[in-house]
Short mmCIF file of C-alpha atoms in Angstrom, two decimals:
data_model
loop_
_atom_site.label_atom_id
_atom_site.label_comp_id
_atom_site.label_asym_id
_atom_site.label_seq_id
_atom_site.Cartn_x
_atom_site.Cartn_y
_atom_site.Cartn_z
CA UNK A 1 -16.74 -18.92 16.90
CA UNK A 2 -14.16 -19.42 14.53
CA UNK A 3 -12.95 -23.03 14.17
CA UNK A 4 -9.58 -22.84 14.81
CA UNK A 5 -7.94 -23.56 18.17
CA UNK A 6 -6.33 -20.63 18.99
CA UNK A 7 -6.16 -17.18 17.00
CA UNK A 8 -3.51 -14.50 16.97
CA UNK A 9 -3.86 -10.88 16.53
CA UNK A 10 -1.66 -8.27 16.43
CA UNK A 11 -2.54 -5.02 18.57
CA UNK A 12 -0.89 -1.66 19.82
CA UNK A 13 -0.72 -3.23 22.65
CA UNK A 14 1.37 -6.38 22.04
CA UNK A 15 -0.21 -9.67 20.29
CA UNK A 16 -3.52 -11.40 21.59
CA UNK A 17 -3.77 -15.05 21.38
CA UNK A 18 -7.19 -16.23 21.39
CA UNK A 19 -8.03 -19.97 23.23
CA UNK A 20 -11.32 -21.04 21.27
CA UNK A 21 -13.34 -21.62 24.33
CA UNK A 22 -15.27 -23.99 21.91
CA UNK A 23 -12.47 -26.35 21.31
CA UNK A 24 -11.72 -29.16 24.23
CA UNK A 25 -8.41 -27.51 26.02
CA UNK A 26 -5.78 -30.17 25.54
CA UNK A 27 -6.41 -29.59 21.54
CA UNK A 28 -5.74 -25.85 22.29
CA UNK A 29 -2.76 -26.28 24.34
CA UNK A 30 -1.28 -28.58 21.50
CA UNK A 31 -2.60 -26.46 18.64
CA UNK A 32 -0.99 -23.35 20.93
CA UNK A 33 2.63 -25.19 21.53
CA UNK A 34 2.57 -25.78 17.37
CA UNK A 35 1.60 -22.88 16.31
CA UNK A 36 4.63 -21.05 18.29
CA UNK A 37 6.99 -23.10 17.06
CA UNK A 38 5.95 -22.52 13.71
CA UNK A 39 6.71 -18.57 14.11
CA UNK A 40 9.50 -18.95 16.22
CA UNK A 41 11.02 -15.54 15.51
CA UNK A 42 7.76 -13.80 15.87
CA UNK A 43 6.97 -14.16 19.86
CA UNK A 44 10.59 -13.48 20.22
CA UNK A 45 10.43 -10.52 22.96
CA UNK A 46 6.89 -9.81 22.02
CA UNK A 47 3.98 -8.56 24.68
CA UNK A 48 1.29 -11.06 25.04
CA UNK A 49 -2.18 -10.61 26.17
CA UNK A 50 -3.91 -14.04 26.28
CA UNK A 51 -7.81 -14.09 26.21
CA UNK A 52 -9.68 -17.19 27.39
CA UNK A 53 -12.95 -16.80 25.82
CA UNK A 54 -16.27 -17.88 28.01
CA UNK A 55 -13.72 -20.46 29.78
CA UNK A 56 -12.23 -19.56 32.71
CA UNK A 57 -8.60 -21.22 33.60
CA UNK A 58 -8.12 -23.91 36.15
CA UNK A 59 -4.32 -23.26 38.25
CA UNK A 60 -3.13 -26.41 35.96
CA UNK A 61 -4.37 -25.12 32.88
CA UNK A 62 -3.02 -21.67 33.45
CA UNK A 63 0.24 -23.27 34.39
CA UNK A 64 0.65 -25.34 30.96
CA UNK A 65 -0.02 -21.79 29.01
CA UNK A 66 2.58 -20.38 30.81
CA UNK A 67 5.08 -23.24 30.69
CA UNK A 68 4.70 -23.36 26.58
CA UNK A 69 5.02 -19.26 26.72
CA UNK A 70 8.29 -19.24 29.38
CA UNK A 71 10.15 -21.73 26.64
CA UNK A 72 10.53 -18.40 24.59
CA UNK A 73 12.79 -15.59 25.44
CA UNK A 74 11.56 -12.55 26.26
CA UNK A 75 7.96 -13.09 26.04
CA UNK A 76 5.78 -11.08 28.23
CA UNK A 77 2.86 -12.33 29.28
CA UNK A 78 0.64 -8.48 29.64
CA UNK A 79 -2.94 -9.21 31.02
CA UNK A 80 -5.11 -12.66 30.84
CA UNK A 81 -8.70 -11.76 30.18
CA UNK A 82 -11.91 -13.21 29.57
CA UNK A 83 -14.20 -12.66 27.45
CA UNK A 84 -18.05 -14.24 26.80
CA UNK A 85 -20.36 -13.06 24.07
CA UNK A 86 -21.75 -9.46 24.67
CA UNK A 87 -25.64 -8.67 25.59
CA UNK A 88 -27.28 -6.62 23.93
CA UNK A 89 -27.07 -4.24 26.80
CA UNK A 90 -23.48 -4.72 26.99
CA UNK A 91 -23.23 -4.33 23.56
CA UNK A 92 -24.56 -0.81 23.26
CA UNK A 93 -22.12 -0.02 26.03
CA UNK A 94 -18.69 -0.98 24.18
CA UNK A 95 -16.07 1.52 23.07
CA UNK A 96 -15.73 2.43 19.26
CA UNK A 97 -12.49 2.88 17.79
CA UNK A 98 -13.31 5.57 15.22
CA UNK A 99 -10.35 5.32 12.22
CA UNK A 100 -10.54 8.33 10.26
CA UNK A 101 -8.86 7.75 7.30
CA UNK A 102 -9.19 4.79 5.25
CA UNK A 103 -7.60 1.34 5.94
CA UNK A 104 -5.61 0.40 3.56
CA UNK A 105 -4.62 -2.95 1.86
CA UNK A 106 -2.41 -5.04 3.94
CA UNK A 107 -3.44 -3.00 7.14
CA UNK A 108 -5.40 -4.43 10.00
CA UNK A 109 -7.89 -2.93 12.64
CA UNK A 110 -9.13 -4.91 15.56
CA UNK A 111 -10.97 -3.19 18.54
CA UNK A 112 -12.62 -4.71 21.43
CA UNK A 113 -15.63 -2.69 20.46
CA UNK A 114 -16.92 -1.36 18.16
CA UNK A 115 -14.88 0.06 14.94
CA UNK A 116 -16.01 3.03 12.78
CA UNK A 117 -14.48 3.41 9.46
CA UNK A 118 -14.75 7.11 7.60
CA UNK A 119 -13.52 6.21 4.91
CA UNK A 120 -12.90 3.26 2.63
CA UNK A 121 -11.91 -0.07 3.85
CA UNK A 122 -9.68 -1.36 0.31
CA UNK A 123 -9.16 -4.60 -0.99
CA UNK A 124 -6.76 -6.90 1.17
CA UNK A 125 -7.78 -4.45 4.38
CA UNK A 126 -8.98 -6.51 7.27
CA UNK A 127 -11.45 -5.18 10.31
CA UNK A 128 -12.14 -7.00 13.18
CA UNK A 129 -14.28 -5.75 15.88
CA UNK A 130 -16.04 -7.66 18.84
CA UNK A 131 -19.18 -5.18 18.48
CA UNK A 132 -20.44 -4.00 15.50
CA UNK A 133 -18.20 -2.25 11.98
CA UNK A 134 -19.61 1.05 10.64
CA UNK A 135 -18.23 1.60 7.05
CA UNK A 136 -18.43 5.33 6.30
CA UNK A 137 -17.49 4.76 2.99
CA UNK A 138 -17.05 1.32 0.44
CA UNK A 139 -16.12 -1.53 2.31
CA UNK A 140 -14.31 -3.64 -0.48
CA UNK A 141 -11.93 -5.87 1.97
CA UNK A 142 -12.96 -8.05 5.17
CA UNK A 143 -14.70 -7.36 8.13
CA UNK A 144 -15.44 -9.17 10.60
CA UNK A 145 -17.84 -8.17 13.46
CA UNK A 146 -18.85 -9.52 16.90
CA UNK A 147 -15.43 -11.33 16.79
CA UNK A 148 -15.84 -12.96 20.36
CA UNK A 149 -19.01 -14.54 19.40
CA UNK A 150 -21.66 -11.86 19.58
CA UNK A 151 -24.36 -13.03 17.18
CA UNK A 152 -26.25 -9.86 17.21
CA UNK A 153 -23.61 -7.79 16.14
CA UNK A 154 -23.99 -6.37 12.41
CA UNK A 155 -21.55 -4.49 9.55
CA UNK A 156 -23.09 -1.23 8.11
CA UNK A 157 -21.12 0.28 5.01
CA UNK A 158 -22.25 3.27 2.37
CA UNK A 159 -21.19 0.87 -0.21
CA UNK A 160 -21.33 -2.77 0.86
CA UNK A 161 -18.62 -4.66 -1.76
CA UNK A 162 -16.76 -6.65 0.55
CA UNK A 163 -14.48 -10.03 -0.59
CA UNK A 164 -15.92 -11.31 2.81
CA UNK A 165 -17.85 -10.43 5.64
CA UNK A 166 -18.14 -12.53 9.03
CA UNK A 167 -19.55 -12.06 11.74
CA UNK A 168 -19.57 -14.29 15.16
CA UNK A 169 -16.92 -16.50 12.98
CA UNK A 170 -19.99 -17.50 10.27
CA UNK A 171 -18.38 -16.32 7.21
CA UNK A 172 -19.89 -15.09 4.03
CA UNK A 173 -18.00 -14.65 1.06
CA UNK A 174 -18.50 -12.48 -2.34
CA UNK A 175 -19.86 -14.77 -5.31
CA UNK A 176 -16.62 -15.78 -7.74
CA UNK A 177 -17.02 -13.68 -10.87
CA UNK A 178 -19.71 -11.53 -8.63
CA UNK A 179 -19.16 -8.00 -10.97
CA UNK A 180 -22.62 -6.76 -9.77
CA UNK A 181 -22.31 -3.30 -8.59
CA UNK A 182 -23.45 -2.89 -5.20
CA UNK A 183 -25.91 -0.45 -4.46
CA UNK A 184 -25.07 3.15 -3.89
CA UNK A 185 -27.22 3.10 -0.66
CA UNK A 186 -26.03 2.02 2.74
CA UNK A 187 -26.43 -1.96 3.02
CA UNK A 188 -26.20 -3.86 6.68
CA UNK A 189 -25.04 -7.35 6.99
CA UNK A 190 -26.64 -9.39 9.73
CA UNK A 191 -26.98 -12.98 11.23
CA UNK A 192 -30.44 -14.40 10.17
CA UNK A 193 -30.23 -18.26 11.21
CA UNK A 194 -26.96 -18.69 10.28
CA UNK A 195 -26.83 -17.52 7.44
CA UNK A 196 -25.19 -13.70 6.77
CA UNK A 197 -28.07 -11.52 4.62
CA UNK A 198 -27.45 -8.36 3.59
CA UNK A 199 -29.92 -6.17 3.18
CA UNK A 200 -30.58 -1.95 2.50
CA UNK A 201 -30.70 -0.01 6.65
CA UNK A 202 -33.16 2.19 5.23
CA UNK A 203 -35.33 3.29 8.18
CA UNK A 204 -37.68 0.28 9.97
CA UNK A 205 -35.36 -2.25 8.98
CA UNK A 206 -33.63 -3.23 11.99
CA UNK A 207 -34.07 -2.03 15.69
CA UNK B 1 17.38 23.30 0.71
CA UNK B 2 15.51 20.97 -2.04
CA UNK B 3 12.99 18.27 -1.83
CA UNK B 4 13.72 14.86 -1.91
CA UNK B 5 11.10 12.58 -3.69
CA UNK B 6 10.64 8.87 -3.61
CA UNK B 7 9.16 7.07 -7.06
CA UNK B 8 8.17 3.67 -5.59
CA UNK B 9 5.21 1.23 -6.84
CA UNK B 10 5.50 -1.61 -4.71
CA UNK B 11 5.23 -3.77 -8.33
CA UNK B 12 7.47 -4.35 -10.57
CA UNK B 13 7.22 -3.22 -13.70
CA UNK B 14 4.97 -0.51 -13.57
CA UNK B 15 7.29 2.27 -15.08
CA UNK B 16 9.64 3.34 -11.65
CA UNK B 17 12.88 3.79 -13.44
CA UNK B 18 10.98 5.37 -16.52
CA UNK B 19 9.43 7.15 -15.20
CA UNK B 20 12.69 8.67 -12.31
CA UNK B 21 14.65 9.34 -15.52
CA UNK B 22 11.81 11.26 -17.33
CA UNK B 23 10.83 13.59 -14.39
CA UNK B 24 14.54 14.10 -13.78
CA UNK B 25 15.68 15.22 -17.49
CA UNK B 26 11.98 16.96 -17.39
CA UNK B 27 12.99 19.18 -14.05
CA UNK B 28 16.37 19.72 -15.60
CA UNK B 29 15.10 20.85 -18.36
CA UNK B 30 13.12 23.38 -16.29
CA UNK B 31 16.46 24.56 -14.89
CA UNK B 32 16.55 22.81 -11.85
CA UNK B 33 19.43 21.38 -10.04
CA UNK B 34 18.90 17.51 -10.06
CA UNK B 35 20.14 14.38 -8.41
CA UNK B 36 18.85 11.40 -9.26
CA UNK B 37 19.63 8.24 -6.99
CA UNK B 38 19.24 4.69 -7.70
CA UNK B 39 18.47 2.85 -5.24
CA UNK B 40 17.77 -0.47 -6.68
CA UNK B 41 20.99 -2.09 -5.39
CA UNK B 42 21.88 -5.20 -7.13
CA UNK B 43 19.56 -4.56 -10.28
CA UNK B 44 21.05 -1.23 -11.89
CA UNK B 45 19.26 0.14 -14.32
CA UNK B 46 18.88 3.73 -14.39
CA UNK B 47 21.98 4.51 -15.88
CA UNK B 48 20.91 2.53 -18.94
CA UNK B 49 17.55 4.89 -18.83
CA UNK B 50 20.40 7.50 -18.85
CA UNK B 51 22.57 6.38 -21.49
CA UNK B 52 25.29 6.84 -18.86
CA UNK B 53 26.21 2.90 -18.60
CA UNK B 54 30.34 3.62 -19.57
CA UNK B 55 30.84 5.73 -16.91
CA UNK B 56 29.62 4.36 -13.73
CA UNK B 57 32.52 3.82 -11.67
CA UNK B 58 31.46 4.14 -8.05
CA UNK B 59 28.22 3.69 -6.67
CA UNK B 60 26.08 4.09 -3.80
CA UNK B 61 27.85 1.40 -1.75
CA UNK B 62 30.86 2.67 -2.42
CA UNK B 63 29.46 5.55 -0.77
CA UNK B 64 28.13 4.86 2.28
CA UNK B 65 31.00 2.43 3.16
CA UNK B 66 33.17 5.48 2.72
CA UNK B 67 35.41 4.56 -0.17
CA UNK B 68 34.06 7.43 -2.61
CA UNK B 69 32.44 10.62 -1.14
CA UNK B 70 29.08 11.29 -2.70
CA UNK B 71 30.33 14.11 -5.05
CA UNK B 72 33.40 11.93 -6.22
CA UNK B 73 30.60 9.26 -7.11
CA UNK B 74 28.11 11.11 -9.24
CA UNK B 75 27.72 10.59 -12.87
CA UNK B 76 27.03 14.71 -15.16
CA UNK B 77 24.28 14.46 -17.32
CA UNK B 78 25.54 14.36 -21.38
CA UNK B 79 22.64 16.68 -21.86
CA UNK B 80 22.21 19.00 -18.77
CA UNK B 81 25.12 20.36 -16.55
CA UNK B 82 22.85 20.57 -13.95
CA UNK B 83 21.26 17.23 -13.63
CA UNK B 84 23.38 14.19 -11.59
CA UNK B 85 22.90 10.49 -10.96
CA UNK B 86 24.04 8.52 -8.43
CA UNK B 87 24.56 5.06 -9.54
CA UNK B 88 23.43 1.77 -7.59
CA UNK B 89 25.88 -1.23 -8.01
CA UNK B 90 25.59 -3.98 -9.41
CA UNK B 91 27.64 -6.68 -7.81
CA UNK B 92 26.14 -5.82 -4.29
CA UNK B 93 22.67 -6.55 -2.36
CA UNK B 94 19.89 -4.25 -0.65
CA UNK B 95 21.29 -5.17 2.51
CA UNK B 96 24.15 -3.35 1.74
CA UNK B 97 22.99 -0.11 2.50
CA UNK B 98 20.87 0.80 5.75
CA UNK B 99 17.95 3.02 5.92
CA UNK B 100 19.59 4.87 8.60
CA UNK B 101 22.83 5.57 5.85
CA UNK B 102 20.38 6.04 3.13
CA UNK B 103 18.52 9.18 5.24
CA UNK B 104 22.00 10.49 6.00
CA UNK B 105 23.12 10.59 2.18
CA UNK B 106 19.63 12.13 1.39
CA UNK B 107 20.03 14.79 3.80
CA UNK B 108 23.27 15.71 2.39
CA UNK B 109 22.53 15.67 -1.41
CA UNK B 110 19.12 17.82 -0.63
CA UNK B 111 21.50 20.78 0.65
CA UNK B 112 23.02 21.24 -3.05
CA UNK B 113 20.28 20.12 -5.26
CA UNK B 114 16.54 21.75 -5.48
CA UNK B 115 15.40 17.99 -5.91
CA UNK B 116 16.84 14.42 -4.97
CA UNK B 117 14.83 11.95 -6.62
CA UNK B 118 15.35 8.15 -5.42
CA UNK B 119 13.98 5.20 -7.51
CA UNK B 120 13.21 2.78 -5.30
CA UNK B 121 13.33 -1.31 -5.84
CA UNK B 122 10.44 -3.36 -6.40
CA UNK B 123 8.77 -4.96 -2.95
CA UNK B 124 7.97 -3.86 0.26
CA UNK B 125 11.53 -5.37 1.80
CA UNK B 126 14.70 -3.41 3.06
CA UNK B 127 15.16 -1.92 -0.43
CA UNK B 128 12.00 -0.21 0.07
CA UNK B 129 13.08 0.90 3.23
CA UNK B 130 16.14 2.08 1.93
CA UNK B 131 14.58 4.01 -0.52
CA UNK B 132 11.71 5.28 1.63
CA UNK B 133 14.46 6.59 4.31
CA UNK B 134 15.16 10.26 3.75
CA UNK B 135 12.13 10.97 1.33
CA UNK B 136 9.88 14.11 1.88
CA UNK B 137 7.27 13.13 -0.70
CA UNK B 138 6.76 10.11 -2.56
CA UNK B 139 5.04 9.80 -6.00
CA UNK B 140 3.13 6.41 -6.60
CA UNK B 141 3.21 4.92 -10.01
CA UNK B 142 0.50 2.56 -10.86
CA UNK B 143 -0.62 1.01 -14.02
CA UNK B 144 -4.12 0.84 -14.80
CA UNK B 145 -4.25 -3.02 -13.23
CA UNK B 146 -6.12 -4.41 -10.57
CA UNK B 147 -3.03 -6.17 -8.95
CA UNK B 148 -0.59 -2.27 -9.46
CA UNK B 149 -3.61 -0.90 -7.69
CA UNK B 150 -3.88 -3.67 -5.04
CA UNK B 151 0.29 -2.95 -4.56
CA UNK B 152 -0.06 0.46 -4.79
CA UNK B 153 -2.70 0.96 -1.90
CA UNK B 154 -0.55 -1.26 0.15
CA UNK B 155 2.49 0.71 -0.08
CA UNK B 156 0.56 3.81 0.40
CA UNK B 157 -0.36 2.63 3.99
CA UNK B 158 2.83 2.02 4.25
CA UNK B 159 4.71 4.88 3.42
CA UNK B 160 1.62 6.66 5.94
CA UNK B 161 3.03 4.58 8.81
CA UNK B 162 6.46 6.19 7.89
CA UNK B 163 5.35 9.77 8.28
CA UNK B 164 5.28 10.42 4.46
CA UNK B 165 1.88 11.95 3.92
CA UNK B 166 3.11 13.50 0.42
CA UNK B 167 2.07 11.02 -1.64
CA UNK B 168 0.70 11.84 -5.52
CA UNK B 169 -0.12 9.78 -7.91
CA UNK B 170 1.11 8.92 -11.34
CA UNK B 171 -0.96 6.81 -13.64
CA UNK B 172 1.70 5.45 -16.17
CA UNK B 173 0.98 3.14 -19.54
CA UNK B 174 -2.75 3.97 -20.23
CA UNK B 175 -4.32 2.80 -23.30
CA UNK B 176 -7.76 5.02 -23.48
CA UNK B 177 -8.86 2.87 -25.93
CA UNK B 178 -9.05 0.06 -23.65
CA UNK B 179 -10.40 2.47 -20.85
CA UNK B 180 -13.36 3.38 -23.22
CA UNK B 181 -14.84 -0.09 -23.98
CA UNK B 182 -13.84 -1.02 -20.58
CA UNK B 183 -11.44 -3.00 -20.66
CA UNK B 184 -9.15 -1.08 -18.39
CA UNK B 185 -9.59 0.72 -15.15
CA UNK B 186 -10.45 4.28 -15.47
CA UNK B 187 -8.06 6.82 -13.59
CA UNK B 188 -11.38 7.87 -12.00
CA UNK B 189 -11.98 4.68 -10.27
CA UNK B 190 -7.97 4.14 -9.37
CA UNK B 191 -8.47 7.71 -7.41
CA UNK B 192 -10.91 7.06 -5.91
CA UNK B 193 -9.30 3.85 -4.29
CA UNK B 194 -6.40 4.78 -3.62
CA UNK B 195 -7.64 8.26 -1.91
CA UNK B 196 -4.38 10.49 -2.66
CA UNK B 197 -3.55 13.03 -5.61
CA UNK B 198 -3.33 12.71 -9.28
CA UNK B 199 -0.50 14.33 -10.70
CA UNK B 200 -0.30 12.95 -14.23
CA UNK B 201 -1.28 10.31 -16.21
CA UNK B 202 1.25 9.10 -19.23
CA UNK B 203 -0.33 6.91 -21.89
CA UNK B 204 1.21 3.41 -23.34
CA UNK B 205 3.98 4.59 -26.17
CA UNK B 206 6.18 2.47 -28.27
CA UNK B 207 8.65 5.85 -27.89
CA UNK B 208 9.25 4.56 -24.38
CA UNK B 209 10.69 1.36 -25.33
CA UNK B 210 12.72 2.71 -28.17
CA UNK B 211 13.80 5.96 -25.76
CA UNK B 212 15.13 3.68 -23.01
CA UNK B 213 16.88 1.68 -25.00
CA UNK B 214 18.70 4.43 -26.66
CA UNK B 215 19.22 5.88 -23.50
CA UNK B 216 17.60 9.30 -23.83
CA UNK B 217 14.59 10.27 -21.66
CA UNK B 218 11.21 9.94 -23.79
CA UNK B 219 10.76 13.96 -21.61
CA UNK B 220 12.90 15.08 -24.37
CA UNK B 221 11.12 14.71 -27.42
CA UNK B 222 8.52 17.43 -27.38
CA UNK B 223 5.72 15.60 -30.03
CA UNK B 224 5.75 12.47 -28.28
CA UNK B 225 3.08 12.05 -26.39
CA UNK B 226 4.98 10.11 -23.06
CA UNK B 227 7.35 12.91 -23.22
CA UNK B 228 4.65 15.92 -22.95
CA UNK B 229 2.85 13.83 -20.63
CA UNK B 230 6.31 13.64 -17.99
CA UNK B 231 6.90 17.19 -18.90
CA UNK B 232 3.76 18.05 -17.50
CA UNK B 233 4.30 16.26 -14.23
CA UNK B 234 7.67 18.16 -14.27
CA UNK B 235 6.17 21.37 -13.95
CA UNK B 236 3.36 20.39 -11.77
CA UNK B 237 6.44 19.26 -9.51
CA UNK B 238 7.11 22.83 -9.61
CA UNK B 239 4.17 24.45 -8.38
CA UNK B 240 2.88 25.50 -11.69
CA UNK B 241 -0.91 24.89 -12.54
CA UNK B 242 -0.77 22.63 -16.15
CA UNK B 243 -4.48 21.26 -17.42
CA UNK B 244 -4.28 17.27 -17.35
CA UNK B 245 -4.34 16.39 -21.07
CA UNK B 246 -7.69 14.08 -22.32
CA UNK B 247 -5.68 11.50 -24.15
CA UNK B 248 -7.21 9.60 -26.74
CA UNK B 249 -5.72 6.50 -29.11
CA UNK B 250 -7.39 7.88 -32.95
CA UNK B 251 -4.82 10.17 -33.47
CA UNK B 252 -5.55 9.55 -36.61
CA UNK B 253 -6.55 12.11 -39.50
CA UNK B 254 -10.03 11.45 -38.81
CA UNK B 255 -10.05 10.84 -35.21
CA UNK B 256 -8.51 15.11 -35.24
CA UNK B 257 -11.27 15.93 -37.59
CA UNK B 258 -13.92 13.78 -35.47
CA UNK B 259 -12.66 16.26 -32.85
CA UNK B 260 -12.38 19.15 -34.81
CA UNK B 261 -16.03 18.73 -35.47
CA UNK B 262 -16.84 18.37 -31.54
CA UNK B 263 -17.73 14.70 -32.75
CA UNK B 264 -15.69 12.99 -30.19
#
């Protein structure tokens, strides 16, 4: 998981503010309270949908997230859900978002599932999924796969060139002065002890 | 009713203004009706581009807060009866102006000219927006530079998320030289990126400097090679099917004969 406290995100359907199950709660209800103030104008009459990770709320702890999210007008709290890292059964079973034209610098795609690009995904483009990222195409921003902590999830692009790929919140990032051309066969990026390898999907080399 | 056509970058820099007044003489010049808009409130410039400095006297805010009607405001052409700009002012900011005015304006210039062309401001802000309002197609200028590409694909996403889906793609100041030993991106590779239409590529010229300071649209001069390359964009504008020019820095006696011989 990702090492900060809580995460935002911004989706169709409102923003999502991630409480890092990892972290000990009255760090994330702090870490929460600042990180509202800080953007102040943001949450103003925004749709939230908060998402507890593996933890589920006690009645106290679900009333201080409320009590931090009432002292700004308008907010909506839209769903609270939970979330704990996918099996691999579950995993095959997860939506895919399929984008079918390519995601562009400055744009963001985050799907509960899994995410399908056909096309390219540019520099300064960002794709978060919490199941695995299909690149039909060069994958030259970030991506970031099994978001919620799935450590089997994997990225698969036609060109693998990306300034940084994570997935499950380990992070792997492109070599400074790194002018190698990748490969013009698909690559797949994968969790091998902790450690992100990347590696050509030719037949046999995953199941 | 005519087209109107955004030239935005999201950099600044790249050639926007340059590159407005160039395809604007260049249309005229092809006998079409032409309004050109600045829309770079607070940093005019295109009348410069224009040589038409002296004779700004109202401008876009003027305007749309109603103290000039549109027609009152623009600025003739010394060259071409038909060709028109709208000034931006000087003493005011982007805020001035709302997209929602800017679309109106549009709307109402496109019924008496075959094509409205607005040069938009630097950034991604409310001048953007502004400039973005009543457009029907937009046409990107990049240099050949990682950080104009970067901008460029941004504001391509962004103009997507507006509804404008006419977007081509003008690749201004090349030096082939530097393309060759690599030094430079290649317009293949900035196509590729960026995923939307070439429609001409103008190479680096000292004539553009010189030309914009003078005030008279580099389109103008047929043997430069800036000017041929935004007349060609001109009449691509128009439909017609023009070859994209190969251009190459030896224009040198020997570099012709080089390529005379098939040597090149």
């Amino acid at each position: 998981m990702p090492e900060e406290a809580v995460l935002f995100r911004g989706t169709r359907e409102g923003i999502h503010i991630y409480l890092n199950d990892e972290v000990e709660f009255p760090r994330v209800i702090s870490s929460l309270e600042q990180r509202l103030a800080t953007s102040r104008n943001f949450f103003q009459g925004a749709r939230v949908v908060i998402n507890t990770g593996r933890r589920t709320l006690t009645a106290d702890q679900m009333a201080a997230v409320s009590s931090i999210l009432n002292k700004y007008e308008g907010v909506q709290l839209v769903r609270l859900e939970q979330s704990r890292a996918a099996t691999a059964q579950e995993n095959r079973e997860m939506t895919a978002l399929i984008v079918e034209k390519p995601v562009r610098s400055g744009q963001q795609i985050y799907h509960p599932g899994h995410v399908i690009i056909i096309g390219d995904v540019n520099p300064g483009a960002e794709v978060v999924a919490e199941g695995n990222i299909v690149v039909m195409g060069a994958l030259r921003g970030t991506a970031h796969a099994g978001y919620a902590g799935n450590r089997s999830a994997f990225v698969v692009a036609n060109v693998m060139m990306p300034s940084q790929v994570s997935i499950a919140g380990i992070l792997a990032r492109r070599p400074d002065g790194d002018t190698m051309q990748a490969k013009l066969e698909p690559e797949i990026a994968r969790l091998k002890d902790d450690q992100i390898i990347i590696e050509p999907c030719h037949q046999g080399s995953y199941e | 009713m005519g087209k109107a056509i955004v030239i935005t970058s999201g950099k600044g820099g790249v050639g926007k203004t340059t590159t407005t007044a160039n395809i604007g003489a260049g249309l005229a010049a092809l006998g079409q009706q032409v309004a050109l808009i600045d829309a770079d409130i607070g940093l005019r410039n295109l009348d410069l581009f224009m040589g038409l400095e002296n004779r700004v006297v109202y401008h876009l805010v003027d305007v749309v807060e109603g103290r000039a009607s549109w027609k009152k405001a623009i600025i003739r052409d010394k060259r071409f009866e038909n060709l028109v700009l709208l000034p931006s002012a000087q003493v005011r900011d982007k805020d001035s102006v709302t997209p929602e005015q800017m679309k109106e304006l549009v709307t109402e210039m496109k019924q008496e000219f075959d094509f409205v062309l607005v040069d938009c401001p630097a950034g991604i802000e409310r001048g953007f927006k502004n400039a973005i309002a009543g457009a029907d197609q937009a046409l990107m200028v990049v240099n050949p530079e990682v950080s104009s590409v970067r901008d460029a694909d941004r504001v391509i996403g962004l103009l997507e998320a507006d509804g404008i889906s006419d977007i081509k793609l003008i690749v201004n100041r090349l030096r082939p030289s530097m393309v060759k030993r690599g030094e430079m991106l290649a317009i293949k590779d900035i196509v590729d990126l960026l995923a939307v239409k070439l429609i001409g590529v103008v190479p680096e010229d000292e004539g553009i400097v010189i030309s914009s300071n003078r005030g008279e649209p580099i389109a103008l001069t047929q043997s430069a090679k800036a000017g041929l390359a935004f007349q060609n964009i001109s009449r691509r504008l128009l439909g017609e099917e023009v070859p994209f020019v190969e251009w190459h820095d030896n224009d040198t006696f020997f570099g012709r004969l080089k390529k005379l011989f098939g040597m090149e």
